[in-house]
Short mmCIF file of C-alpha atoms in Angstrom, two decimals:
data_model
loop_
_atom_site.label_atom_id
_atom_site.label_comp_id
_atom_site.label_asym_id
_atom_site.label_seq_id
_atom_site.Cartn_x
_atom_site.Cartn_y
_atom_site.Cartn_z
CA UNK A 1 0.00 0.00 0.00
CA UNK A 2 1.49 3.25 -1.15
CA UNK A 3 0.97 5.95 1.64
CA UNK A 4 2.17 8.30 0.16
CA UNK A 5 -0.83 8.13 -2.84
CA UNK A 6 -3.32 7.43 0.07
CA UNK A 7 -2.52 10.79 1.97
CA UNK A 8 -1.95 13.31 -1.38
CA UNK A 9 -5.67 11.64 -2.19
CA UNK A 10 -7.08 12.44 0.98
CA UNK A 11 -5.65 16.26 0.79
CA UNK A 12 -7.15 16.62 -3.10
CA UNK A 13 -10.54 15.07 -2.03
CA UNK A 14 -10.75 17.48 1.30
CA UNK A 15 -9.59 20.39 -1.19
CA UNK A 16 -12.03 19.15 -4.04
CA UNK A 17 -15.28 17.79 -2.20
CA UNK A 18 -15.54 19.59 1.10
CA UNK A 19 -16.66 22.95 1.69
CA UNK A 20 -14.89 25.53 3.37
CA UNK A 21 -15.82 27.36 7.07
CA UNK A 22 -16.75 30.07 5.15
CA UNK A 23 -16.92 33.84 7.16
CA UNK A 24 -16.46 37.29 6.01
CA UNK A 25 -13.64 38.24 9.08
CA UNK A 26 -10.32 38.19 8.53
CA UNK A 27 -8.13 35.80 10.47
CA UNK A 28 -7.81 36.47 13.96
CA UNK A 29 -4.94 37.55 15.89
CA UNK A 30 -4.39 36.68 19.39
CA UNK A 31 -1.20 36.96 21.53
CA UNK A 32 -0.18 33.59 22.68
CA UNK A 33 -0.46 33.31 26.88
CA UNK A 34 1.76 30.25 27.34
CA UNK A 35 4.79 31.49 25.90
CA UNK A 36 5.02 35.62 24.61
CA UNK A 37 7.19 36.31 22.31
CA UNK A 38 5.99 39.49 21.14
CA UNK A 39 4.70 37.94 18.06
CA UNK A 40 1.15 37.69 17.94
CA UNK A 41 -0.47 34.84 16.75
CA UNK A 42 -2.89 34.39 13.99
CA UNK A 43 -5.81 31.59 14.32
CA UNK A 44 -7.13 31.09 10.29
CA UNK A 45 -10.61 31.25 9.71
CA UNK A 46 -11.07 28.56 7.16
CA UNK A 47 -10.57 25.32 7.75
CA UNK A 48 -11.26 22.36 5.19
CA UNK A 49 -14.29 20.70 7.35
CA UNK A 50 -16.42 20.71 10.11
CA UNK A 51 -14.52 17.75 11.36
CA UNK A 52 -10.94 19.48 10.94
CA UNK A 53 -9.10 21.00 13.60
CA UNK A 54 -7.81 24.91 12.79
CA UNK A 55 -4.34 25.42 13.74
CA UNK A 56 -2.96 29.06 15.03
CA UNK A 57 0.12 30.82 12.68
CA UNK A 58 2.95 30.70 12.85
CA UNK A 59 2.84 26.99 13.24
CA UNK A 60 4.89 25.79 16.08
CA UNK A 61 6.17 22.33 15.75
CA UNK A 62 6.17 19.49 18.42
CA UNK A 63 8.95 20.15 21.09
CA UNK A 64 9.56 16.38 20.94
CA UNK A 65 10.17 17.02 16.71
CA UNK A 66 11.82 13.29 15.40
CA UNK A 67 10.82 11.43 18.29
CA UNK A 68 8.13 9.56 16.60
CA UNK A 69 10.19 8.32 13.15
CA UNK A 70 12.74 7.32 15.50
CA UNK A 71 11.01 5.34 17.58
CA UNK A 72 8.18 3.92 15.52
CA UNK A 73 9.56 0.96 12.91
CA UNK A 74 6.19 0.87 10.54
CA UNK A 75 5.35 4.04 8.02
CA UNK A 76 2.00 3.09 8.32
CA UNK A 77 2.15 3.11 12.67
CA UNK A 78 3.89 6.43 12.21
CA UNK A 79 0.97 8.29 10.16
CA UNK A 80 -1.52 6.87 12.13
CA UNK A 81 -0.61 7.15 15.98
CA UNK A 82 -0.56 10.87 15.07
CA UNK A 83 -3.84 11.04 12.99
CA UNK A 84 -5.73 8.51 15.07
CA UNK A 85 -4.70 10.51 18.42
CA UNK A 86 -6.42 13.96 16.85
CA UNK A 87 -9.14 11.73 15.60
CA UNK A 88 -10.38 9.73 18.97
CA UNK A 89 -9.29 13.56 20.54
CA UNK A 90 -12.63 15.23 18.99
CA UNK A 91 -14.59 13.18 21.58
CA UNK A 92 -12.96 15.59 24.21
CA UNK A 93 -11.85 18.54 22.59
CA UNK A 94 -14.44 19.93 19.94
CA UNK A 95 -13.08 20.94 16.91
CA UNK A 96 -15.56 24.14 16.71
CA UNK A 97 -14.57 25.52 20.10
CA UNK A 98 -10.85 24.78 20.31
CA UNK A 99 -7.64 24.54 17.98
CA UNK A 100 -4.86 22.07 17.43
CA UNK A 101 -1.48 22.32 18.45
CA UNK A 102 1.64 19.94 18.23
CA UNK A 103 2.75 19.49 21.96
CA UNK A 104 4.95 22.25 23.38
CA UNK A 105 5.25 20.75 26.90
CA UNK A 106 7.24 17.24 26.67
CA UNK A 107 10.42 17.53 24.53
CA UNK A 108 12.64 15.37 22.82
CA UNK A 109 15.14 14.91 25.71
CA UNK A 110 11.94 14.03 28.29
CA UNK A 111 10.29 11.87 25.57
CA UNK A 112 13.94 9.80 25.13
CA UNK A 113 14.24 9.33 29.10
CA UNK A 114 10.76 8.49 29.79
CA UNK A 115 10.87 5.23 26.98
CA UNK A 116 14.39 4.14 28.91
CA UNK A 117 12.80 4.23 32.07
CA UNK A 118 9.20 2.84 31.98
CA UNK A 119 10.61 0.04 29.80
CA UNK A 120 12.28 -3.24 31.55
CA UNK A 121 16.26 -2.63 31.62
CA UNK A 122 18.06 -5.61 30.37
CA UNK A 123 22.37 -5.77 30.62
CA UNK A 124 23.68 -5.69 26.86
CA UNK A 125 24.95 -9.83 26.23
CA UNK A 126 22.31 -11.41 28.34
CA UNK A 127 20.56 -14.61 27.76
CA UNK A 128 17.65 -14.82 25.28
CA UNK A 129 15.28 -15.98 27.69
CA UNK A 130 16.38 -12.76 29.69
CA UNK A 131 15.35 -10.69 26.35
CA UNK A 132 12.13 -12.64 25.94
CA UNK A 133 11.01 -12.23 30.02
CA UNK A 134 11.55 -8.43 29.64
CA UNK A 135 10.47 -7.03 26.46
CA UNK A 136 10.48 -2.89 25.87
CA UNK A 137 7.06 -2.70 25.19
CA UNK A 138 6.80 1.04 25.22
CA UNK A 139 7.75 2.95 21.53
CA UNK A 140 6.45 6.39 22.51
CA UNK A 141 4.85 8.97 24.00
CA UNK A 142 2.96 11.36 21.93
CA UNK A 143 2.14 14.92 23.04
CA UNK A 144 -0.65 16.76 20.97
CA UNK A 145 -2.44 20.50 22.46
CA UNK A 146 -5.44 21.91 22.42
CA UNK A 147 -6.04 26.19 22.69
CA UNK A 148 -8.66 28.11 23.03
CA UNK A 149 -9.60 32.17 22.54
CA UNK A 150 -10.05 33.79 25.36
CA UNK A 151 -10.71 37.25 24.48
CA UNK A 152 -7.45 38.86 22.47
CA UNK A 153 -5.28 35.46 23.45
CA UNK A 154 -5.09 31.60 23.46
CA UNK A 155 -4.87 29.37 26.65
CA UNK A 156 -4.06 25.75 27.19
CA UNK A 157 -7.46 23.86 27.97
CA UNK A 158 -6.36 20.31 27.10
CA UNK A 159 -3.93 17.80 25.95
CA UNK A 160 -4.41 14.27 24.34
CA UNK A 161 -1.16 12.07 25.51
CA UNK A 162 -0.81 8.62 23.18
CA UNK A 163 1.30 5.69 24.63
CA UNK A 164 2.52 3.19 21.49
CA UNK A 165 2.88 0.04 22.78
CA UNK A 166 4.65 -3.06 20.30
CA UNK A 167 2.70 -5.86 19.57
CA UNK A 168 6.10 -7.73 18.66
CA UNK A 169 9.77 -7.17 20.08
CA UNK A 170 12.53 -7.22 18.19
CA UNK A 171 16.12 -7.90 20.38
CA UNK A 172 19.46 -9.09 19.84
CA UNK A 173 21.32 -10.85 22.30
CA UNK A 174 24.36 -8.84 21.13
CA UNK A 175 25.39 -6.64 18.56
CA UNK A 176 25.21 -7.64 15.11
CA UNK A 177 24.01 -10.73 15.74
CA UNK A 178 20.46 -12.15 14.74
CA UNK A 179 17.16 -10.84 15.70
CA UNK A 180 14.92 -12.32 17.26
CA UNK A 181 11.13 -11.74 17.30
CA UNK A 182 8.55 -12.48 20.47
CA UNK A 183 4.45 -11.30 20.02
CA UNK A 184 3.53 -9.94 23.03
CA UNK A 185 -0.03 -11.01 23.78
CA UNK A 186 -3.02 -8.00 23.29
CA UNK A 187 -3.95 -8.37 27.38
CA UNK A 188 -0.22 -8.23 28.45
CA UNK A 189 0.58 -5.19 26.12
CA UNK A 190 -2.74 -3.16 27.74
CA UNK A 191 -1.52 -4.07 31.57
CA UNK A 192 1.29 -2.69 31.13
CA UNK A 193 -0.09 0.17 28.70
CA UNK A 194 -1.97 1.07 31.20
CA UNK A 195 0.39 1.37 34.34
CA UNK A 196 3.00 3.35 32.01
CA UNK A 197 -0.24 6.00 31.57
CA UNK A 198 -0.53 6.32 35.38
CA UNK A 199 3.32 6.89 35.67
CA UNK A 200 2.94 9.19 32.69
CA UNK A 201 0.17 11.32 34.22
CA UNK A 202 2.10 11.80 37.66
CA UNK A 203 4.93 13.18 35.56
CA UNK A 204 2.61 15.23 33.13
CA UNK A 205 1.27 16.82 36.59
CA UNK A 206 4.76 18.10 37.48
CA UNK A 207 5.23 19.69 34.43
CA UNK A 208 4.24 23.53 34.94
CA UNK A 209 1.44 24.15 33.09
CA UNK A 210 0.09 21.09 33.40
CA UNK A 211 -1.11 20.84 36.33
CA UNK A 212 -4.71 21.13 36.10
CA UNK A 213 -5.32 20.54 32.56
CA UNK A 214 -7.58 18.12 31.18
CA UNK A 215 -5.78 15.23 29.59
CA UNK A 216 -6.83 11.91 27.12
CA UNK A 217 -4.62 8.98 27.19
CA UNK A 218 -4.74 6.50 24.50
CA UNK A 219 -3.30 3.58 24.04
CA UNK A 220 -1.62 2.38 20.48
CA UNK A 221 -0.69 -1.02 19.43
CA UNK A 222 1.59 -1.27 16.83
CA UNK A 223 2.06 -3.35 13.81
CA UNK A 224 4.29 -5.75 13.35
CA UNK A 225 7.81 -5.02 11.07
CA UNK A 226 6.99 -4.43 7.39
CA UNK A 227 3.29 -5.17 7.64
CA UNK A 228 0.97 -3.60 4.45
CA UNK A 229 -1.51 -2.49 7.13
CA UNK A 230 -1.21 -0.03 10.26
CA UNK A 231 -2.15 -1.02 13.95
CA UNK A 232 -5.20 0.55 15.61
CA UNK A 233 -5.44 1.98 18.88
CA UNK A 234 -7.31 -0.28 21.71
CA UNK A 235 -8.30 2.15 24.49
CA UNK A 236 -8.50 5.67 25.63
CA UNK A 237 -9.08 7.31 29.19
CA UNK A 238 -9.85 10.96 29.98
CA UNK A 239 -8.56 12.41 33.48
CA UNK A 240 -10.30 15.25 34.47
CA UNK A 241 -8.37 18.58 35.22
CA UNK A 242 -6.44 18.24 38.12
CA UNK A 243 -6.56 14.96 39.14
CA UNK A 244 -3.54 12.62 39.40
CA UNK A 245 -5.21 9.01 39.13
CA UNK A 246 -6.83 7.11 36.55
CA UNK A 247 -9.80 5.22 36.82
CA UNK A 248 -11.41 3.20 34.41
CA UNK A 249 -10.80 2.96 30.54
CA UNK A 250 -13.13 2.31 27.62
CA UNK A 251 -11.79 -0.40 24.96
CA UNK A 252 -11.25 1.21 21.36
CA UNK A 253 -12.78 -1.57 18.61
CA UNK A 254 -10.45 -0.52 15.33
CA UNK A 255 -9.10 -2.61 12.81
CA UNK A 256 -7.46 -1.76 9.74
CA UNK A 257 -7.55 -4.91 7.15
CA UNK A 258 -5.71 -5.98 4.50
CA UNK A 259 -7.51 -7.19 1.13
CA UNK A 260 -6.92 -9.60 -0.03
CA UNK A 261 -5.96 -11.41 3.03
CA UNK A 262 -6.77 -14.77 4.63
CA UNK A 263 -7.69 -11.97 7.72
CA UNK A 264 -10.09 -10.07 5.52
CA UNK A 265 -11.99 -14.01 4.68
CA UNK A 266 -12.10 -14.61 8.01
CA UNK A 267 -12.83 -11.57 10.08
CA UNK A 268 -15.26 -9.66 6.93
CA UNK A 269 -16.10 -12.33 4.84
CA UNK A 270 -19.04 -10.41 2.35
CA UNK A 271 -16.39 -7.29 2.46
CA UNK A 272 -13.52 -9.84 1.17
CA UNK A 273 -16.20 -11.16 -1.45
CA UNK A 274 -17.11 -8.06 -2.89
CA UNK A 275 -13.52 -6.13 -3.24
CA UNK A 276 -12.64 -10.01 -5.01
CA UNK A 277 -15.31 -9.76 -7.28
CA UNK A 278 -14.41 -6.42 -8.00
CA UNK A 279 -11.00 -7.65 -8.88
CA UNK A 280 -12.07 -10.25 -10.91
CA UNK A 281 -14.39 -8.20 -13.14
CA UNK A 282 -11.27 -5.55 -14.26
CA UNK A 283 -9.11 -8.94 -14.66
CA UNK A 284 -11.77 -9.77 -17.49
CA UNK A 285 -11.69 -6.53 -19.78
CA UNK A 286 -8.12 -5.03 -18.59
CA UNK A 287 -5.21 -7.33 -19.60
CA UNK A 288 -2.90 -5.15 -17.85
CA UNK A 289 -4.09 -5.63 -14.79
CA UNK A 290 -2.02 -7.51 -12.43
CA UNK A 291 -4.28 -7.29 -8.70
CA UNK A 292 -5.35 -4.77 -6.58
CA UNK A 293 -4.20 -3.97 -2.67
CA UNK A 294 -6.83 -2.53 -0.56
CA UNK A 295 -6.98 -1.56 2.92
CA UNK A 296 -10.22 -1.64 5.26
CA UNK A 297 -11.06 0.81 8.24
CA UNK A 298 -12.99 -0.86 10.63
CA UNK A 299 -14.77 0.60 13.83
CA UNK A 300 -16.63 -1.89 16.09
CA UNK A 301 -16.49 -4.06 13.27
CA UNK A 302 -18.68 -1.56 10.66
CA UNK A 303 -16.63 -0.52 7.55
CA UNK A 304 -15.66 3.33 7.62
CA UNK A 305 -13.47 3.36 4.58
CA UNK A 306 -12.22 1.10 2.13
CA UNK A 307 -9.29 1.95 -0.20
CA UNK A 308 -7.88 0.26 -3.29
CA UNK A 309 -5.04 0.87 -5.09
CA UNK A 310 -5.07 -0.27 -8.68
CA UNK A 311 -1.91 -0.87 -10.64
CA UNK A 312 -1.89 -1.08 -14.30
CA UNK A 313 -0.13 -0.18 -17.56
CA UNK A 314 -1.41 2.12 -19.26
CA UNK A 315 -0.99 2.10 -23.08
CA UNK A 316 -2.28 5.90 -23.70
CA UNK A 317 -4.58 8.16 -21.54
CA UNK A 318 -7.69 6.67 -23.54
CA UNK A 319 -7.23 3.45 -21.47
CA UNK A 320 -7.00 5.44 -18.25
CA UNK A 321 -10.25 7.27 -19.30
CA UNK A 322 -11.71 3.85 -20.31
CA UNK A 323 -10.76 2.25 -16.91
CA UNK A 324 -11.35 5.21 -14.58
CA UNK A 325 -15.30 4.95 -16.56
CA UNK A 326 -15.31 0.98 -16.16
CA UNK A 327 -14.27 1.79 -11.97
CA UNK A 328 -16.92 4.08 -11.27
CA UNK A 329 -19.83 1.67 -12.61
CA UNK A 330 -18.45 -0.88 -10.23
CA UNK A 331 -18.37 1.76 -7.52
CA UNK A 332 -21.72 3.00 -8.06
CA UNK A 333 -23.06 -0.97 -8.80
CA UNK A 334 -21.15 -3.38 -6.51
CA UNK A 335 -20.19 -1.53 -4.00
CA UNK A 336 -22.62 -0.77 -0.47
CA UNK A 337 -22.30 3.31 0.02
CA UNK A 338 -22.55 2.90 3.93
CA UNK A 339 -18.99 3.43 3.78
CA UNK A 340 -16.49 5.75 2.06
CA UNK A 341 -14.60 3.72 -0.87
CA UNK A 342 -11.68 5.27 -2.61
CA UNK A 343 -10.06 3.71 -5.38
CA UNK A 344 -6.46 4.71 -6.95
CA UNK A 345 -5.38 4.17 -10.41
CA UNK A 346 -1.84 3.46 -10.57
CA UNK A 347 1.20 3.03 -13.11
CA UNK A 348 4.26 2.81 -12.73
CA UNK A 349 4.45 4.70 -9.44
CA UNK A 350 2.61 7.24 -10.52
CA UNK A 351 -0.94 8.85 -9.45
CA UNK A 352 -2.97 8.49 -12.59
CA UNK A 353 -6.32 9.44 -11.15
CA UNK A 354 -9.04 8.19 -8.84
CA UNK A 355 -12.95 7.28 -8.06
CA UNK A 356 -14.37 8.19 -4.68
CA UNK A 357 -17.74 8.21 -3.14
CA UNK A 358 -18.00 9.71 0.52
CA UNK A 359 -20.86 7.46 2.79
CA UNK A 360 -24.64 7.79 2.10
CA UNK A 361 -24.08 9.64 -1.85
CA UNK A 362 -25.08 7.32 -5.06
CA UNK A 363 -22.68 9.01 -7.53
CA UNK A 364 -18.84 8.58 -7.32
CA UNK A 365 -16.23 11.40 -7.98
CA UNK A 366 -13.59 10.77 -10.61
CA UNK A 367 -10.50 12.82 -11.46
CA UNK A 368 -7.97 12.19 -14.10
CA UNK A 369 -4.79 13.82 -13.56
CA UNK A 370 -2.95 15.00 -16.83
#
């Protein structure tokens, strides 16, 4: 699955289909409370969707900046520990009321520190069975702000905190030597998620600023190494401002699915049957076409969005027009529109187009890029 095509997609569609916060003011300025720098800041008043958070100008980038590539193995965990975070962060922190912020409170040097010392320490050259008692199940801690106006300025009035946690650890018993590779268990990685986010809070509280401020933990588990599909996160908490315990947390049901996939035939069998059909019908009038990869975004087991990425060679842009036409009557005919479906045309690594219909509308979109 090609990320990269999946996010510029999302970005066009946002910039082609949605419409914009429209109002006559211009932006607003506000001075910035938590740190002054005699620059005021500017809060834009468009924003792509209702759903989107608005961000204030200049854009101040996390204090933890690098952390997350460094510590997270899979492109696909990385992109969505940060997106997922905002997104499960809208339960708390309304997107019409208050903006988004990268976190300016936990920096790289804290973030580094933290990892070392919430995760098991284990003497470089021990014994593998040393390795597989004590696995480092903690990847990160991720830091993201919300701000709200408050007359001519912008205050802290929450923070979302998200704990990645590996669903498989990867050790060598010494350097350069092999890898090994132990799955830790879903129940085992959420114990000890959840004692790292009570250590993590008691910290957080110390921090000045962040004392009394509302805060969401949530709880990531990764992928495994190399795997076409990103991990999901399992559970979320929200401690109320000021206090310094958690108490109970509500499971996350997410799933992102690979198709096809002996996962998808077991787990979302009519799903699997209809993106296979769908396969199989382009296989019979495009003899370039080699398969299809598509990717499934599950919440308490309901499809959300289903993508597919279709790679074939094109002989001339009349075959692209010809298959992009052929895609969007199996869009509009096969496909169930309780779900956003998005599918990419592909050749040769490059972004030839794509069809899209958004939940609950008949018609698909289609662009053709030249």
């Amino acid at each position: 699955m090609k990320k990269f095509n999946i996010a510029l997609l999302c970005t066009l569609l946002l910039l082609a289909s949605c419409t914009p916060n429209v109002k006559e003011d211009e932006d607003e300025v506000m001075q910035n409370e938590e740190e002054p720098t005699g620059q005021p800041s500017i809060v834009p008043t468009y924003k792509l969707s209702e759903d989107d958070y608005r961000v204030v100008l200049p854009y101040r980038t996390s204090k933890a900046r690098g952390a997350t590539t460094n510590q997270i193995a899979n492109r696909l965990d990385i992109d969505e520990v940060e997106q997922g975070l905002m997104r499960h962060s809208k339960e708390y922190f309304d997107p019409n009321e208050v903006y988004f912020e990268e976190g300016q409170y936990i920096d790289l040097d804290t973030v580094y520190s933290w990892i070392n010392e919430l995760n098991p320490v284990v003497e470089e050259g021990s014994e593998k069975e040393v390795y597989e008692d004590n696995p480092r199940y903690l990847s990160h801690i991720l830091e993201q702000n919300f701000i709200k106006r408050n007359e001519d300025s912008v205050e802290l009035v929450g923070v979302s905190i998200g704990l990645a946690l590996k669903s498989q650890y990867r050790f060598q018993t010494e350097i350069g030597g092999t890898y090994y590779y132990e799955n830790i268990p879903r129940a085992e990685m959420l114990e000890k998620g959840r004692e790292v986010a009570q250590t993590v809070l008691e910290r957080v509280r110390q921090i000045d600023g962040l004392q009394n401020v509302p805060i969401m933990f949530a709880i990531y588990r990764e992928e495994e190494r190399g795997s076409a599909v990103p991990g999901n996160f399992v559970a979320r908490t929200f401690v109320e401002q000021g206090d310094m315990s958690i108490d109970e947390w509500e499971g996350i049901e997410e799933d992102y699915i690979l198709f096809p996939s002996n996962e998808a035939e077991e787990k979302y069998f009519d799903d699997a049957q209809i993106v296979n059909t769908f396969g199989i019908e382009i296989a019979e009038f495009f003899p370039n076409y080699v398969g299809y990869i598509g990717e499934g975004f599950y919440v308490n087991e309901q499809l959300q969005k289903l993508t597919i990425e279709v790679p074939i060679d094109f002989n001339g842009k009349a075959e692209v027009i010809g298959f992009a036409q052929y895609t969007y009557g199996l869009v509009r005919d096969k496909f169930p529109n309780n779900y956003d479906i998005e599918i990419q045309i592909t050749s040769s690594d490059k972004l030839e187009g794509y069809v899209y219909r958004e939940a609950g509308k008949e018609n698909p979109v289609v662009h053709l890029f030249d």
